[in-house]
């Protein structure tokens, strides 16, 4: 698959996107944003065929993603700043937030600005000990965007998210894990081993459970408890009779690992 600013691999149900502008700490140029949108569309199209059953996003070099590219020439920069968010930053993240397979951010270095939003838009964030999260927007006179002003308070509450958004200081990965912003902080040399193992596990897992769990999580903040329970019950009724649930019960009785088919 032809890309200049990222790499996309899909093998054995596992899709991996590696942002690939290491000299700019993988800053989001318009070209990278357009290619990320194209890569996300390819992954999304592979989901119904079960060719993509889990997705991992990481960065090449020592950074995960330093946010909007502040230095590259922007000859095609849209005139209206709302257009740049609407037409470039938001479309790939929209697919990422809505895709029905588990998504993992393997944060190998700094995740700043929209790069932090991109990482936090994944279902599972695992970060290297040397990585950090930086709500950089305030340092360049902007407000948090690409969902950061929603994602941070949701995860951290007011006190900690206000500190991050107003102070614009790096939050080390270890603290991010301690605060519950991310799933896990691991040693640098273990990052891709741990994230890769998770990716493999998801690619072999019960796909229908994953997609329904994600729908439940998305719906929960807007739902009342009775509505949420109703939604759980409806999903459970569908899943209980699925081939995968039957296979899991049979495998349990046979004392062997289940083989899931996403049906
Ligand atoms: O429509 C819109 O555009 C609005 C959308 C906004 C979304 C946003 O994301 S706003 C936030 C944009 N990002 C930033 O403000 C972060 C800027 N970068 C930094 O603060 C620092 O670079 C880091 C804290 C991320 C990393 O610091 P450090 O000391 O580890 O590395 P460095 O030396 O600063 O950077 C290494 C190289 O990457 C350097 O290039 P050089 O000097 O070696 O040629 C640096 O210029 C480059 N780089 C880092 N961040 C960016 C970048 N180049 C372009 N854009 C960047 N964002």
Coordinates of C-alpha atoms and ligand atoms in Angstrom, one line a residue:
X1 CA 0.0 0.0 0.0
X2 CA 1.5 3.3 -1.2
X3 CA 2.0 5.9 1.5
X4 CA 4.8 8.5 2.1
X5 CA 4.2 9.6 5.6
X6 CA 3.0 6.4 7.3
X7 CA 3.2 2.6 7.0
X8 CA 0.2 0.4 6.9
X9 CA 0.4 -3.4 7.4
X10 CA -2.5 -5.8 7.6
X11 CA -1.6 -9.4 8.3
X12 CA -3.4 -12.2 10.1
X13 CA -6.3 -9.9 11.1
X14 CA -4.0 -7.4 12.7
X15 CA -3.7 -3.9 11.2
X16 CA -0.7 -1.7 12.2
X17 CA -0.4 2.0 11.3
X18 CA 3.1 3.5 12.0
X19 CA 3.2 7.3 11.7
X20 CA 6.5 7.9 9.8
X21 CA 7.9 11.4 9.9
X22 CA 10.5 10.7 12.7
X23 CA 12.5 13.9 12.1
X24 CA 9.4 15.9 13.0
X25 CA 8.4 13.5 15.8
X26 CA 5.6 12.4 13.4
X27 CA 3.9 15.9 13.3
X28 CA 0.6 15.9 11.5
X29 CA 1.2 17.6 8.2
X30 CA -1.8 17.8 5.8
X31 CA -0.2 15.0 3.8
X32 CA 0.0 12.8 6.9
X33 CA -3.5 13.6 7.9
X34 CA -4.8 12.8 4.4
X35 CA -2.8 9.5 4.3
X36 CA -4.0 8.6 7.8
X37 CA -7.6 9.2 6.6
X38 CA -7.0 6.9 3.6
X39 CA -5.3 4.2 5.8
X40 CA -8.2 4.3 8.3
X41 CA -10.7 3.9 5.4
X42 CA -8.7 0.9 4.2
X43 CA -8.8 -0.7 7.7
X44 CA -12.5 0.1 8.1
X45 CA -13.3 -1.5 4.7
X46 CA -11.3 -4.7 5.9
X47 CA -13.4 -5.0 9.0
X48 CA -16.6 -6.5 7.6
X49 CA -14.5 -9.1 5.7
X50 CA -12.7 -9.9 9.0
X51 CA -9.4 -9.1 7.4
X52 CA -8.8 -6.5 10.0
X53 CA -9.9 -7.6 13.5
X54 CA -7.7 -5.2 15.6
X55 CA -5.7 -2.1 15.0
X56 CA -2.5 -0.7 16.5
X57 CA -1.2 2.8 16.0
X58 CA 2.4 3.8 16.8
X59 CA 5.1 6.2 15.8
X60 CA 8.5 5.7 14.1
X61 CA 11.5 7.1 15.9
X62 CA 11.6 8.7 19.3
X63 CA 8.1 10.4 19.2
X64 CA 4.6 9.1 18.9
X65 CA 3.1 12.3 17.4
X66 CA 3.9 16.0 18.1
X67 CA 0.5 17.2 16.9
X68 CA -0.2 19.7 14.1
X69 CA 2.9 20.3 12.0
X70 CA 4.0 23.8 13.0
X71 CA 6.9 24.1 10.5
X72 CA 6.2 22.5 7.2
X73 CA 5.1 24.7 4.3
X74 CA 1.3 24.5 4.0
X75 CA 0.6 25.5 0.4
X76 CA -2.8 23.9 0.4
X77 CA -3.7 25.0 3.9
X78 CA -7.4 25.7 4.0
X79 CA -8.2 29.4 4.6
X80 CA -10.8 28.7 7.3
X81 CA -9.3 27.1 10.4
X82 CA -12.6 25.3 11.0
X83 CA -12.0 23.6 7.6
X84 CA -8.6 22.3 8.6
X85 CA -10.1 20.5 11.6
X86 CA -13.3 19.4 9.7
X87 CA -11.5 18.3 6.5
X88 CA -8.2 17.0 7.8
X89 CA -7.8 16.4 11.5
X90 CA -11.3 15.0 12.4
X91 CA -12.1 12.5 9.6
X92 CA -9.4 9.9 10.5
X93 CA -10.2 10.3 14.2
X94 CA -13.9 9.9 13.5
X95 CA -13.3 6.5 11.9
X96 CA -10.9 5.5 14.7
X97 CA -13.5 6.4 17.4
X98 CA -16.3 4.5 15.5
X99 CA -14.5 1.5 14.2
X100 CA -16.0 -1.8 15.5
X101 CA -12.6 -3.5 16.3
X102 CA -10.3 -2.9 19.3
X103 CA -7.8 -0.2 18.8
X104 CA -4.4 0.2 20.6
X105 CA -2.1 3.2 20.8
X106 CA 1.5 2.1 21.4
X107 CA 2.9 5.4 22.6
X108 CA 6.6 5.2 22.0
X109 CA 7.5 8.8 22.8
X110 CA 5.9 12.2 23.3
X111 CA 2.2 12.5 22.3
X112 CA 1.5 16.2 22.0
X113 CA -1.5 18.3 20.9
X114 CA -3.6 16.5 18.3
X115 CA -1.1 13.6 18.7
X116 CA -2.3 13.2 22.3
X117 CA -5.9 13.3 21.1
X118 CA -5.1 10.6 18.5
X119 CA -3.6 8.3 21.1
X120 CA -6.4 8.9 23.6
X121 CA -9.0 8.1 20.9
X122 CA -7.8 4.5 20.9
X123 CA -9.5 2.0 23.2
X124 CA -6.3 0.9 24.9
X125 CA -3.3 3.1 25.4
X126 CA 0.0 1.5 26.4
X127 CA 3.0 3.8 26.7
X128 CA 6.7 3.4 27.0
X129 CA 8.2 4.6 30.3
X130 CA 10.0 7.4 28.5
X131 CA 6.9 8.6 26.7
X132 CA 4.7 11.5 27.8
X133 CA 1.4 13.2 27.1
X134 CA 1.4 17.0 26.4
X135 CA -1.7 19.2 26.0
X136 CA 0.5 21.5 24.0
X137 CA -2.3 23.7 22.6
X138 CA -2.1 26.4 25.3
X139 CA 1.7 26.8 24.6
X140 CA 0.9 28.0 21.1
X141 CA -2.2 30.1 22.0
X142 CA -4.8 27.5 21.1
X143 CA -7.5 25.5 22.9
X144 CA -7.4 21.7 23.1
X145 CA -9.0 20.1 20.0
X146 CA -9.7 16.8 18.3
X147 CA -11.6 15.9 21.4
X148 CA -8.9 16.6 24.0
X149 CA -11.1 19.0 26.0
X150 CA -13.7 16.2 26.4
X151 CA -11.4 13.2 26.7
X152 CA -9.1 14.7 29.4
X153 CA -11.9 15.7 31.9
X154 CA -13.7 12.4 31.2
X155 CA -10.6 10.4 32.1
X156 CA -9.1 12.6 34.8
X157 CA -11.8 14.8 36.3
X158 CA -11.5 18.6 36.6
X159 CA -8.5 19.2 38.8
X160 CA -6.0 17.1 36.8
X161 CA -7.4 17.9 33.3
X162 CA -7.4 21.6 34.1
X163 CA -3.7 21.3 35.2
X164 CA -2.8 19.5 32.0
X165 CA -4.8 21.9 29.7
X166 CA -3.8 25.2 31.4
X167 CA -0.2 24.4 32.3
X168 CA 0.8 22.7 29.1
X169 CA 3.4 20.5 30.8
X170 CA 4.4 17.0 29.9
X171 CA 2.7 14.3 31.9
X172 CA 5.1 11.3 32.1
X173 CA 3.7 7.9 31.0
X174 CA 4.0 6.5 34.5
X175 CA 1.9 9.3 36.0
X176 CA -0.6 9.0 33.1
X177 CA -1.1 5.3 34.1
X178 CA -1.3 6.1 37.8
X179 CA -4.0 8.7 37.0
X180 CA -6.0 6.4 34.8
X181 CA -5.4 8.3 31.6
X182 CA -3.9 5.3 30.0
X183 CA -4.1 1.5 30.5
X184 CA -0.5 0.8 31.2
X185 CA 3.1 2.0 31.2
X186 CA 5.8 -0.5 30.3
X187 CA 9.6 -0.5 30.0
X188 CA 10.7 1.1 26.7
X189 CA 12.1 -2.2 25.3
X190 CA 8.9 -4.0 26.1
X191 CA 6.4 -1.6 24.4
X192 CA 6.1 -3.3 21.1
X193 CA 6.2 -6.8 22.6
X194 CA 3.4 -6.0 25.0
X195 CA 1.3 -4.1 22.4
X196 CA 2.0 -6.7 19.8
X197 CA 0.7 -9.5 22.1
X198 CA -2.4 -7.5 22.8
X199 CA -3.0 -7.0 19.1
X200 CA -2.6 -10.7 18.4
X201 CA -5.0 -11.5 21.3
X202 CA -7.6 -9.1 20.0
X203 CA -7.2 -10.4 16.4
X204 CA -8.0 -13.9 17.7
X205 CA -10.7 -12.8 20.2
X206 CA -14.5 -12.7 20.1
X207 CA -15.0 -9.9 17.6
X208 CA -18.8 -9.5 18.2
X209 CA -18.1 -9.0 21.9
X210 CA -15.6 -6.3 21.2
X211 CA -17.8 -4.4 18.9
X212 CA -20.8 -4.5 21.3
X213 CA -18.6 -3.6 24.3
X214 CA -17.4 -0.5 22.4
X215 CA -21.0 0.4 21.5
X216 CA -22.0 0.1 25.2
X217 CA -19.1 2.2 26.3
X218 CA -19.9 4.9 23.7
X219 CA -23.6 4.9 24.8
X220 CA -23.1 4.9 28.5
X221 CA -22.4 8.6 29.1
X222 CA -25.7 9.6 27.5
X223 CA -27.8 6.7 28.8
X224 CA -29.7 6.3 32.1
X225 CA -28.9 3.1 34.0
X226 CA -32.2 1.5 32.9
X227 CA -31.6 2.3 29.2
X228 CA -28.0 1.0 29.5
X229 CA -29.3 -2.2 31.1
X230 CA -31.8 -2.6 28.3
X231 CA -29.1 -2.2 25.7
X232 CA -26.9 -4.8 27.5
X233 CA -29.8 -7.2 27.5
X234 CA -30.5 -6.7 23.8
X235 CA -26.8 -7.3 22.9
X236 CA -26.6 -10.3 25.2
X237 CA -29.7 -11.9 23.6
X238 CA -27.9 -11.7 20.2
X239 CA -24.5 -12.8 21.4
X240 CA -25.7 -15.7 23.6
X241 CA -26.9 -17.7 20.5
X242 CA -23.9 -16.7 18.4
X243 CA -21.5 -19.4 17.0
X244 CA -18.7 -17.9 19.0
X245 CA -20.5 -18.1 22.4
X246 CA -21.5 -21.7 21.7
X247 CA -17.9 -22.5 20.7
X248 CA -16.6 -20.8 23.9
X249 CA -18.9 -22.9 26.1
X250 CA -17.9 -26.1 24.2
X251 CA -14.2 -25.2 24.5
X252 CA -14.7 -24.6 28.3
X253 CA -16.2 -28.1 28.7
X254 CA -13.4 -29.6 26.5
X255 CA -10.7 -27.7 28.5
X256 CA -9.2 -26.1 25.4
X257 CA -8.9 -22.6 24.1
X258 CA -11.9 -21.4 21.9
X259 CA -11.5 -20.7 18.2
X260 CA -13.5 -17.6 17.4
X261 CA -14.9 -16.9 14.0
X262 CA -16.7 -13.6 14.6
X263 CA -20.1 -15.1 14.0
Ligands
LIG1 O1 -6.0 23.8 12.3 C1 -5.1 23.7 13.1 O2 -3.9 23.6 12.7 C2 -5.3 23.6 14.6 C3 -4.9 22.2 15.0 C4 -4.1 22.1 16.2 C5 -3.8 20.8 16.7 C6 -2.5 20.7 17.5 O3 -1.9 19.6 17.5 S1 -1.8 22.1 18.2 C7 -0.3 21.5 19.0 C8 0.8 21.4 18.0 N1 2.0 20.8 18.6 C9 2.8 21.5 19.4 O4 2.6 22.6 19.8 C10 4.0 20.7 19.9 C11 5.3 21.4 19.4 N2 6.5 20.6 19.8 C12 7.0 20.6 21.1 O5 6.5 21.3 22.0 C13 8.2 19.8 21.3 O6 8.8 19.6 20.0 C14 7.9 18.4 21.9 C15 7.6 18.7 23.4 C16 6.8 17.7 21.2 C17 9.2 17.5 21.9 O7 10.3 18.2 22.4 P1 11.7 17.6 22.2 O8 12.7 18.6 22.9 O9 11.7 16.2 22.6 O10 12.0 17.7 20.7 P2 12.3 18.9 19.7 O11 13.8 19.1 19.6 O12 11.5 20.1 20.1 O13 11.7 18.4 18.3 C18 12.5 17.5 17.5 C19 12.3 18.0 16.1 O14 10.9 17.8 15.8 C20 12.6 19.5 15.9 O15 13.1 19.6 14.6 P3 14.7 20.0 14.4 O16 15.0 21.2 15.2 O17 15.4 18.8 14.9 O18 14.8 20.2 12.9 C21 11.2 20.1 16.0 O19 11.2 21.3 15.3 C22 10.4 19.1 15.3 N3 9.0 19.2 15.8 C23 8.5 18.9 17.0 N4 7.2 19.2 17.1 C24 6.9 19.6 15.9 C25 8.0 19.6 15.0 N5 7.9 20.0 13.8 C26 6.7 20.4 13.3 N6 5.6 20.4 14.0 C27 5.6 20.0 15.3 N7 4.5 20.0 16.0

